[in-house]
Short mmCIF file of C-alpha atoms and ligand atoms in Angstrom, two decimals:
data_model
loop_
_atom_site.label_atom_id
_atom_site.label_comp_id
_atom_site.label_asym_id
_atom_site.label_seq_id
_atom_site.Cartn_x
_atom_site.Cartn_y
_atom_site.Cartn_z
CA UNK A 21 42.44 7.50 105.47
CA UNK A 22 39.77 10.18 105.81
CA UNK A 23 36.57 9.63 103.99
CA UNK A 24 34.33 12.51 102.91
CA UNK A 25 30.57 11.97 102.97
CA UNK A 26 29.69 15.64 103.45
CA UNK A 27 27.76 16.10 100.21
CA UNK A 28 25.97 12.74 100.59
CA UNK A 29 25.01 13.74 104.11
CA UNK A 30 23.69 17.14 102.99
CA UNK A 31 21.73 15.50 100.17
CA UNK A 32 20.34 12.85 102.51
CA UNK A 33 19.18 15.53 104.97
CA UNK A 34 17.37 17.30 102.12
CA UNK A 35 15.97 14.01 100.79
CA UNK A 36 14.64 13.04 104.18
CA UNK A 37 12.42 16.15 104.17
CA UNK A 38 10.64 15.28 100.94
CA UNK A 39 11.00 11.49 100.38
CA UNK A 40 9.94 8.81 102.92
CA UNK A 41 13.12 7.63 104.66
CA UNK A 42 15.04 9.82 102.21
CA UNK A 43 15.05 7.00 99.65
CA UNK A 44 13.00 5.60 96.80
CA UNK A 45 13.63 2.01 97.87
CA UNK A 46 14.16 1.01 101.52
CA UNK A 47 17.40 -0.96 101.25
CA UNK A 48 19.22 2.12 99.90
CA UNK A 49 18.86 3.84 103.30
CA UNK A 50 21.77 1.81 104.72
CA UNK A 51 19.60 0.88 107.75
CA UNK A 52 21.07 -2.63 107.74
CA UNK A 53 24.69 -1.47 107.70
CA UNK A 54 24.62 1.98 109.36
CA UNK A 55 26.16 5.22 108.25
CA UNK A 56 25.03 7.75 105.67
CA UNK A 57 23.61 6.37 102.45
CA UNK A 58 25.90 7.42 99.62
CA UNK A 59 24.59 9.43 96.70
CA UNK A 60 26.14 8.09 93.51
CA UNK A 61 26.49 10.64 90.72
CA UNK A 62 28.34 8.67 88.03
CA UNK A 63 29.26 5.15 86.97
CA UNK A 64 31.79 3.85 84.49
CA UNK A 65 32.66 0.21 83.81
CA UNK A 66 32.70 -1.45 87.27
CA UNK A 67 33.29 1.80 89.17
CA UNK A 68 30.92 4.34 90.74
CA UNK A 69 31.60 7.84 92.03
CA UNK A 70 29.69 9.51 94.85
CA UNK A 71 28.70 13.16 95.38
CA UNK A 72 31.90 13.73 97.40
CA UNK A 73 34.08 12.35 94.60
CA UNK A 74 34.83 9.05 96.34
CA UNK A 75 35.39 6.18 93.88
CA UNK A 76 34.28 2.60 94.54
CA UNK A 77 34.52 -0.75 92.84
CA UNK A 78 30.84 -1.67 92.61
CA UNK A 79 29.43 -5.17 93.25
CA UNK A 80 25.81 -4.10 93.64
CA UNK A 81 25.58 -3.06 89.97
CA UNK A 82 22.18 -1.44 90.51
CA UNK A 83 20.94 -4.76 92.03
CA UNK A 84 21.80 -6.78 88.94
CA UNK A 85 20.78 -5.01 85.69
CA UNK A 86 24.27 -3.76 84.78
CA UNK A 87 25.77 -7.06 83.62
CA UNK A 88 27.87 -5.07 81.08
CA UNK A 89 28.97 -2.54 83.71
CA UNK A 90 27.99 1.09 84.18
CA UNK A 91 27.37 3.35 81.15
CA UNK A 92 28.25 0.70 78.60
CA UNK A 93 28.97 2.73 75.45
CA UNK A 94 26.78 0.63 73.14
CA UNK A 95 23.83 0.78 75.54
CA UNK A 96 24.21 4.53 76.07
CA UNK A 97 24.56 5.20 72.32
CA UNK A 98 21.41 3.18 71.69
CA UNK A 99 19.44 5.16 74.28
CA UNK A 100 20.71 8.50 72.90
CA UNK A 101 19.95 7.58 69.29
CA UNK A 102 16.47 6.33 70.17
CA UNK A 103 15.69 9.36 72.33
CA UNK A 104 16.39 11.66 69.38
CA UNK A 105 13.21 10.25 67.78
CA UNK A 106 11.15 10.78 70.91
CA UNK A 107 10.74 9.10 74.28
CA UNK A 108 7.32 7.45 74.23
CA UNK A 109 4.39 7.13 71.86
CA UNK A 110 1.93 4.92 73.72
CA UNK A 111 1.65 2.96 70.49
CA UNK A 112 3.24 -0.16 69.06
CA UNK A 113 6.90 0.25 68.14
CA UNK A 114 9.38 -1.95 66.25
CA UNK A 115 11.80 -2.06 69.20
CA UNK A 116 9.39 -3.99 71.44
CA UNK A 117 8.96 -6.59 68.70
CA UNK A 118 12.73 -7.00 68.30
CA UNK A 119 13.32 -7.36 72.04
CA UNK A 120 10.41 -9.81 72.37
CA UNK A 121 11.86 -11.90 69.53
CA UNK A 122 15.25 -11.95 71.29
CA UNK A 123 13.71 -13.05 74.60
CA UNK A 124 11.66 -15.77 72.91
CA UNK A 125 14.82 -17.02 71.16
CA UNK A 126 16.82 -16.97 74.43
CA UNK A 127 14.28 -18.76 76.67
CA UNK A 128 13.11 -22.16 75.37
CA UNK A 129 10.00 -22.14 77.60
CA UNK A 130 8.92 -18.66 76.49
CA UNK A 131 6.76 -18.65 73.35
CA UNK A 132 5.17 -15.23 73.98
CA UNK A 133 6.18 -12.34 76.25
CA UNK A 134 4.54 -9.14 77.53
CA UNK A 135 6.57 -6.14 78.71
CA UNK A 136 5.79 -4.19 81.85
CA UNK A 137 7.81 -1.68 83.89
CA UNK A 138 9.25 -3.60 86.83
CA UNK A 139 9.84 -7.05 88.21
CA UNK A 140 7.00 -6.51 90.68
CA UNK A 141 4.60 -5.78 87.85
CA UNK A 142 5.83 -8.83 85.94
CA UNK A 143 5.17 -11.12 88.92
CA UNK A 144 1.79 -9.54 89.72
CA UNK A 145 0.72 -10.05 86.10
CA UNK A 146 2.04 -13.63 85.88
CA UNK A 147 0.17 -14.64 89.03
CA UNK A 148 -3.08 -13.01 87.86
CA UNK A 149 -2.64 -14.88 84.58
CA UNK A 150 -2.03 -18.17 86.40
CA UNK A 151 -5.19 -17.69 88.45
CA UNK A 152 -7.16 -16.72 85.34
CA UNK A 153 -5.85 -19.68 83.36
CA UNK A 154 -6.48 -22.30 86.07
CA UNK A 155 -9.53 -20.77 87.75
CA UNK A 156 -7.87 -21.47 91.11
CA UNK A 157 -7.14 -18.92 93.86
CA UNK A 158 -4.19 -20.10 95.93
CA UNK A 159 -0.48 -19.72 95.21
CA UNK A 160 2.59 -21.24 96.82
CA UNK A 161 5.75 -19.22 97.39
CA UNK A 162 8.86 -20.11 99.36
CA UNK A 163 10.17 -18.50 102.51
CA UNK A 164 13.11 -16.24 101.72
CA UNK A 165 12.15 -15.75 98.09
CA UNK A 166 11.33 -12.15 97.15
CA UNK A 167 9.10 -11.43 94.19
CA UNK A 168 8.52 -7.69 94.47
CA UNK A 169 6.04 -5.82 96.64
CA UNK A 170 2.59 -6.96 95.48
CA UNK A 171 0.37 -7.28 98.57
CA UNK A 172 -0.17 -11.03 98.39
CA UNK A 173 3.57 -11.64 98.15
CA UNK A 174 4.46 -9.60 101.24
CA UNK A 175 3.40 -12.62 103.24
CA UNK A 176 5.17 -14.61 105.94
CA UNK A 177 4.76 -18.31 106.47
CA UNK A 178 1.61 -19.19 108.35
CA UNK A 179 1.79 -20.85 111.77
CA UNK A 180 1.73 -24.36 110.31
CA UNK A 181 2.39 -25.87 106.90
CA UNK A 182 -0.19 -24.97 104.29
CA UNK A 183 -1.89 -22.58 106.62
CA UNK A 184 -2.81 -19.24 105.18
CA UNK A 185 0.00 -16.71 104.92
CA UNK A 186 0.08 -13.83 107.35
CA UNK A 187 0.73 -10.23 106.20
CA UNK A 188 4.42 -9.30 106.30
CA UNK A 189 3.84 -5.56 105.93
CA UNK A 190 1.41 -3.05 107.35
CA UNK A 191 -1.30 -2.29 104.82
CA UNK A 192 -1.48 -5.86 103.54
CA UNK A 193 -4.87 -7.23 104.52
CA UNK A 194 -5.51 -10.73 105.79
CA UNK A 195 -7.84 -11.13 102.83
CA UNK A 196 -4.91 -10.44 100.54
CA UNK A 197 -2.59 -12.82 102.37
CA UNK A 198 -4.97 -15.72 102.88
CA UNK A 199 -4.49 -17.26 99.43
CA UNK A 200 -0.70 -17.37 99.72
CA UNK A 201 0.89 -20.49 101.19
CA UNK A 202 4.53 -20.10 102.22
CA UNK A 203 6.72 -23.20 102.36
CA UNK A 204 10.43 -23.81 103.02
CA UNK A 205 12.76 -23.83 99.99
CA UNK A 206 14.78 -26.98 99.23
CA UNK A 207 12.33 -29.18 101.14
CA UNK A 208 10.40 -31.15 98.52
CA UNK A 209 8.68 -33.49 101.02
CA UNK A 210 6.85 -30.58 102.68
CA UNK A 211 5.75 -29.29 99.28
CA UNK A 212 4.46 -32.72 98.27
CA UNK A 213 2.54 -33.04 101.54
CA UNK A 214 0.70 -29.77 100.88
CA UNK A 215 -0.02 -30.60 97.25
CA UNK A 216 -1.54 -33.93 98.21
CA UNK A 217 -4.11 -32.08 100.29
CA UNK A 218 -4.62 -28.78 98.53
CA UNK A 219 -3.58 -29.08 94.88
CA UNK A 220 -7.10 -28.53 93.57
CA UNK A 221 -7.07 -25.01 95.02
CA UNK A 222 -3.59 -24.04 93.88
CA UNK A 223 -3.05 -22.06 90.66
CA UNK A 224 0.73 -21.84 90.70
CA UNK A 225 3.99 -22.30 92.50
CA UNK A 226 6.23 -19.26 92.13
CA UNK A 227 9.91 -19.47 93.01
CA UNK A 228 13.26 -17.90 92.48
CA UNK A 229 14.99 -20.99 91.01
CA UNK A 230 18.07 -19.73 92.85
CA UNK A 231 16.96 -17.53 95.76
CA UNK A 232 19.07 -14.36 95.77
CA UNK A 233 17.15 -12.24 98.27
CA UNK A 234 18.10 -14.06 101.44
CA UNK A 235 21.74 -14.41 100.61
CA UNK A 236 22.49 -16.87 97.81
CA UNK A 237 20.75 -20.23 98.26
CA UNK A 238 21.54 -22.88 95.64
CA UNK A 239 18.82 -25.44 94.87
CA UNK A 240 19.74 -28.94 96.07
CA UNK A 241 20.58 -31.34 93.22
CA UNK A 242 17.31 -32.50 91.64
CA UNK A 243 15.12 -30.14 93.65
CA UNK A 244 13.96 -27.99 90.74
CA UNK A 245 13.29 -31.09 88.63
CA UNK A 246 11.21 -32.57 91.45
CA UNK A 247 9.15 -29.36 91.76
CA UNK A 248 8.56 -29.52 88.01
CA UNK A 249 7.39 -33.14 88.29
CA UNK A 250 5.01 -32.30 91.15
CA UNK A 251 3.53 -29.43 89.13
CA UNK A 252 2.94 -31.83 86.24
CA UNK A 253 1.44 -34.45 88.55
CA UNK A 254 -0.98 -32.05 90.21
CA UNK A 255 -1.55 -29.85 87.11
CA UNK A 256 -0.24 -26.69 88.79
CA UNK A 257 1.61 -23.97 86.87
CA UNK A 258 5.28 -23.48 87.68
CA UNK A 259 6.49 -19.87 87.56
CA UNK A 260 10.24 -19.17 87.64
CA UNK A 261 10.94 -15.67 88.85
CA UNK A 262 14.12 -15.00 86.85
CA UNK A 263 14.26 -11.27 87.47
CA UNK A 264 17.80 -11.82 88.81
CA UNK A 265 18.89 -15.12 87.22
CA UNK A 266 17.49 -14.42 83.74
CA UNK A 267 20.25 -13.57 81.23
CA UNK A 268 22.76 -13.91 84.12
CA UNK A 269 23.16 -17.61 85.00
CA UNK A 270 22.99 -18.42 81.28
CA UNK A 271 21.57 -16.87 78.14
CA UNK A 272 18.30 -18.66 78.99
CA UNK A 273 18.62 -18.08 82.73
CA UNK A 274 18.31 -20.73 85.44
CA UNK A 275 15.89 -22.77 83.32
CA UNK A 276 18.67 -23.31 80.76
CA UNK A 277 21.35 -23.65 83.46
CA UNK A 278 19.47 -26.42 85.31
CA UNK A 279 17.49 -27.76 82.35
CA UNK A 280 14.10 -27.31 84.06
CA UNK A 281 11.35 -25.58 82.10
CA UNK A 282 8.69 -23.50 83.91
CA UNK A 283 5.27 -22.71 82.44
CA UNK A 284 5.74 -18.97 82.99
CA UNK A 285 8.84 -16.86 83.55
CA UNK A 286 9.16 -13.38 84.98
CA UNK A 287 12.05 -11.15 83.96
CA UNK A 288 13.41 -7.70 84.75
CA UNK A 289 16.72 -5.95 85.50
CA UNK A 290 19.13 -7.07 82.72
CA UNK A 291 16.48 -7.02 79.96
CA UNK A 292 16.13 -3.27 80.52
CA UNK A 293 19.85 -2.51 80.42
CA UNK A 294 19.44 -0.21 83.41
CA UNK A 295 16.11 1.35 82.40
CA UNK A 296 12.77 0.37 84.02
CA UNK A 297 11.52 -2.87 82.47
CA UNK A 298 9.84 -6.08 83.51
CA UNK A 299 8.41 -8.91 81.43
CA UNK A 300 6.43 -12.09 81.82
CA UNK A 301 6.16 -14.85 79.27
CA UNK A 302 5.66 -18.53 78.68
CA UNK A 303 3.54 -21.08 76.88
CA UNK A 304 1.36 -19.61 74.11
CA UNK A 305 -1.76 -21.37 75.36
CA UNK A 306 -1.36 -19.57 78.69
CA UNK A 307 -0.16 -16.20 77.35
CA UNK A 308 -3.09 -16.08 74.89
CA UNK A 309 -5.33 -15.52 77.93
CA UNK A 310 -3.82 -12.04 78.37
CA UNK A 311 -5.91 -9.08 77.14
CA UNK A 312 -6.70 -8.14 74.45
CA UNK A 313 -6.33 -11.71 73.17
CA UNK A 314 -7.93 -13.17 76.28
CA UNK A 315 -9.85 -12.26 79.45
CA UNK A 316 -6.94 -11.57 81.87
CA UNK A 317 -6.47 -7.81 82.03
CA UNK A 318 -3.07 -6.15 82.31
CA UNK A 319 -1.93 -2.80 80.92
CA UNK A 320 0.68 -0.03 81.24
CA UNK A 321 1.25 3.48 79.92
CA UNK A 322 4.98 3.01 79.41
CA UNK A 323 5.05 -0.73 78.79
CA UNK A 324 7.40 -1.47 75.88
CA UNK A 325 8.82 2.05 76.16
CA UNK A 326 11.18 2.63 73.19
CA UNK A 327 14.12 3.84 75.34
CA UNK A 328 13.92 0.84 77.66
CA UNK A 329 13.49 -1.51 74.72
CA UNK A 330 16.52 0.02 73.00
CA UNK A 331 18.65 -0.33 76.16
CA UNK A 332 17.53 -3.93 76.60
CA UNK A 333 18.11 -4.78 72.96
CA UNK A 334 21.63 -3.29 72.96
CA UNK A 335 22.37 -5.25 76.13
CA UNK A 336 21.13 -8.60 74.84
CA UNK A 337 22.82 -8.16 71.46
CA UNK A 338 26.16 -7.36 73.11
CA UNK A 339 25.84 -10.20 75.65
CA UNK A 340 25.34 -12.64 72.79
CA UNK A 341 28.09 -11.13 70.59
CA UNK A 342 30.78 -11.30 73.27
CA UNK A 343 29.47 -14.60 74.68
CA UNK A 344 29.26 -12.85 78.00
CA UNK A 345 28.41 -16.02 79.93
CA UNK A 346 31.78 -17.64 79.20
CA UNK A 347 33.54 -14.36 80.00
CA UNK A 348 31.61 -14.02 83.27
CA UNK A 349 32.43 -17.63 84.20
CA UNK A 350 36.17 -16.94 83.75
CA UNK A 351 35.89 -13.78 85.83
CA UNK A 352 33.86 -15.55 88.52
CA UNK A 353 36.46 -18.33 88.77
CA UNK A 354 39.27 -15.79 89.24
CA UNK A 355 37.21 -13.72 91.70
CA UNK A 356 36.30 -16.77 93.80
CA UNK A 357 39.96 -17.91 93.94
CA UNK A 358 41.10 -14.52 95.21
CA UNK A 359 38.22 -14.14 97.71
CA UNK A 360 38.57 -17.66 99.13
CA UNK A 361 42.28 -17.02 99.58
CA UNK A 362 41.60 -13.69 101.32
CA UNK A 363 39.09 -15.22 103.76
CA UNK A 364 40.95 -18.51 104.36
CA UNK A 365 42.05 -17.48 107.88
CA UNK A 366 38.48 -16.61 108.91
CA UNK A 367 36.50 -19.48 107.44
CA UNK A 368 35.33 -20.55 110.87
CA UNK A 369 33.08 -17.49 110.95
CA UNK A 370 32.60 -16.52 107.32
CA UNK A 371 31.09 -18.27 104.33
CA UNK A 372 31.58 -17.06 100.76
CA UNK A 373 28.87 -18.51 98.50
CA UNK A 374 29.09 -18.12 94.73
CA UNK A 375 27.20 -19.33 91.67
CA UNK A 376 28.60 -18.04 88.37
CA UNK A 377 28.56 -14.21 88.61
CA UNK A 378 26.37 -14.05 91.75
CA UNK A 379 27.85 -14.24 95.25
CA UNK A 380 27.17 -13.53 98.90
CA UNK A 381 29.02 -13.30 102.22
CA UNK A 382 27.48 -14.88 105.33
CA UNK A 383 29.02 -14.41 108.75
CA UNK A 384 28.09 -17.81 110.05
CA UNK A 385 29.70 -21.02 111.31
CA UNK A 386 27.49 -22.96 108.86
CA UNK A 387 29.49 -24.77 106.23
CA UNK A 388 26.80 -24.29 103.60
CA UNK A 389 23.54 -22.40 103.11
CA UNK A 390 20.78 -24.82 102.14
CA UNK A 391 17.78 -23.42 103.95
CA UNK A 392 16.57 -19.93 104.76
CA UNK A 393 17.10 -20.69 108.45
CA UNK A 394 20.81 -21.13 107.69
CA UNK A 395 21.09 -17.48 106.69
CA UNK A 396 18.58 -16.32 109.33
CA UNK A 397 21.19 -17.29 111.94
CA UNK A 398 24.00 -15.37 110.25
CA UNK A 399 25.56 -12.49 112.17
CA UNK A 400 24.27 -9.36 110.45
CA UNK A 401 26.11 -7.05 112.85
CA UNK A 402 29.38 -8.49 111.58
CA UNK A 403 28.18 -8.05 108.00
CA UNK A 404 27.41 -4.38 108.77
CA UNK A 405 30.92 -3.91 110.17
CA UNK A 406 32.37 -5.67 107.11
CA UNK A 407 30.33 -3.44 104.78
CA UNK A 408 31.63 -0.30 106.51
CA UNK A 409 35.24 -1.50 106.44
CA UNK A 410 34.96 -2.35 102.75
CA UNK A 411 33.37 1.02 101.99
CA UNK A 412 36.36 2.74 103.66
CA UNK A 413 38.54 0.76 101.24
CA UNK A 414 36.56 1.87 98.17
CA UNK A 415 34.58 -1.31 97.69
CA UNK A 416 30.80 -0.99 97.43
CA UNK A 417 28.79 -4.06 98.44
CA UNK A 418 24.99 -4.11 98.57
CA UNK A 419 24.08 -2.51 101.94
CA UNK A 420 22.44 -5.61 103.42
CA UNK A 421 23.62 -9.09 104.41
CA UNK A 422 20.49 -10.51 102.80
CA UNK A 423 21.43 -9.16 99.37
CA UNK A 424 23.82 -10.73 96.89
CA UNK A 425 26.70 -9.27 94.88
CA UNK A 426 27.11 -9.28 91.12
CA UNK A 427 30.06 -9.38 88.74
CA UNK A 428 29.87 -7.73 85.33
CA UNK A 429 31.85 -8.12 82.13
CA UNK A 430 33.42 -4.77 83.05
CA UNK A 431 35.10 -6.00 86.27
CA UNK A 432 38.85 -6.49 85.78
CA UNK A 433 41.46 -8.67 87.47
CA UNK A 434 42.85 -5.47 88.95
CA UNK A 435 39.42 -4.79 90.50
CA UNK A 436 39.40 -8.31 91.93
CA UNK A 437 42.93 -8.03 93.35
CA UNK A 438 42.10 -4.71 95.02
CA UNK A 439 38.88 -6.25 96.39
CA UNK A 440 40.68 -9.27 97.81
CA UNK A 441 43.21 -6.96 99.47
CA UNK A 442 40.35 -4.91 101.00
CA UNK A 443 38.63 -8.09 102.23
CA UNK A 444 41.80 -9.27 103.97
CA UNK A 445 42.36 -5.89 105.64
CA UNK A 446 38.68 -5.57 106.65
CA UNK A 447 38.55 -9.04 108.21
CA UNK A 448 41.83 -8.40 110.04
CA UNK A 449 40.30 -5.22 111.51
CA UNK A 450 37.15 -7.10 112.55
CA UNK A 451 38.60 -10.35 113.91
CA UNK A 452 42.25 -9.77 114.87
P1 KE4 B 2 11.46 -4.72 90.95
O1 KE4 B 2 9.99 -4.45 91.14
O2 KE4 B 2 12.31 -4.17 92.07
O3 KE4 B 2 11.98 -4.30 89.54
O4 KE4 B 2 11.65 -6.32 90.95
C1 KE4 B 2 11.16 -7.04 92.05
C2 KE4 B 2 11.90 -8.36 92.13
C3 KE4 B 2 11.28 -9.50 91.67
N1 KE4 B 2 11.88 -10.71 91.71
C4 KE4 B 2 13.14 -10.83 92.21
C5 KE4 B 2 13.79 -12.18 92.24
C6 KE4 B 2 13.84 -9.69 92.69
O5 KE4 B 2 15.09 -9.82 93.19
C7 KE4 B 2 13.22 -8.43 92.65
C8 KE4 B 2 13.88 -7.16 93.16
N2 KE4 B 2 15.20 -7.31 93.67
C9 KE4 B 2 15.59 -6.34 94.69
C10 KE4 B 2 17.02 -6.65 95.14
N3 KE4 B 2 17.20 -7.95 95.64
C11 KE4 B 2 15.47 -4.94 94.21
C12 KE4 B 2 16.19 -3.91 95.06
C13 KE4 B 2 15.23 -3.04 95.81
O6 KE4 B 2 14.14 -3.52 96.19
O7 KE4 B 2 15.58 -1.86 96.01
#
């Protein structure tokens, strides 16, 4: 089976001359899996088509936003119709009000919401708000959780518990990292130990309620509730970064799914229907501190952009109309059955982790992934080989073993059967 990447290769060579690393986001460069990054020119339902005309079943789904699949006709129609009236006014617009009302109705903990243009911007703004509201400087994040590329979040765990974070990227100053404490996820005792000593300096705990940027790590039973209780006890704000889980795990995200309410929530991806959007929201008494109502400044030229609002609105309205979460659960059950059957012979060396429509593959002898260290020991060379074998068989997985995969309402049983077949053949090539 010959595979053409000629046009992708030519485009990548051109890109490399004018864009750092030839990409506009590092993971797209295929550094973790090898080979030429593919240039996708078209998407339809759960399929994507590259510059050489190769077709793939897509499980990256633009990193999560496309829960209805590529080029959903209602979303596209809404963007086209809105664009006919103009693209941006830099003023208030009825679409931002409608989308805000939808988000407030979907998320019980969100009484007010502010739109921005990315998940990173949503998290940056939520943390500035938390610091402004509490008057405290320090924040706690968890190892393995990714919250976008704001300087003080590109921070690795300090040498010991509760020590200052250390920069995890060039260009991030020690001054910017020093107020970030990085702790292990799923280890409530270590969190409690730090809070006992430092709570008076801590503005907020920010977490992915289900970490999806270091493989898929499910919270231990009761863990999220315990973090909530500690935040109440020590009067610290709890921020759920639901950029991935929001609108995906349930209509009201992980907070509805697990029944744990944060004080602030950050959103992105799905709420923009594939266009650039982020949002942060939460309790009115906190959100009222945001300018111009309050003293915490945050702004944006294209925040609440009509096209992005229209795409998000069409997405949320359709998700609710088709009860997408039940549909996704049925699809996820079928997908997991087929995948677990396909990998059954290789389960000594391969773990398939799934939670609703989110999944990940870990080439490890671990029987479950509870801590970040569990995935840190996974064999990423084997994942790279698996990624390449699957690509040859027209299946596109996210090009990194640290990323997760996503199902959409557009994936069909035929897609799943073809994927399971490709998994079996790929693993046979790797292990037999
Ligand atoms: P953006 O700034 O990329 O819109 O969102 C940042 C972000 C915030 N919070 C969570 C939980 C996230 O997963 C992300 C971004 N996700 C990655 C993929 N895991 C984006 C892909 C990329 O960086 O190219």
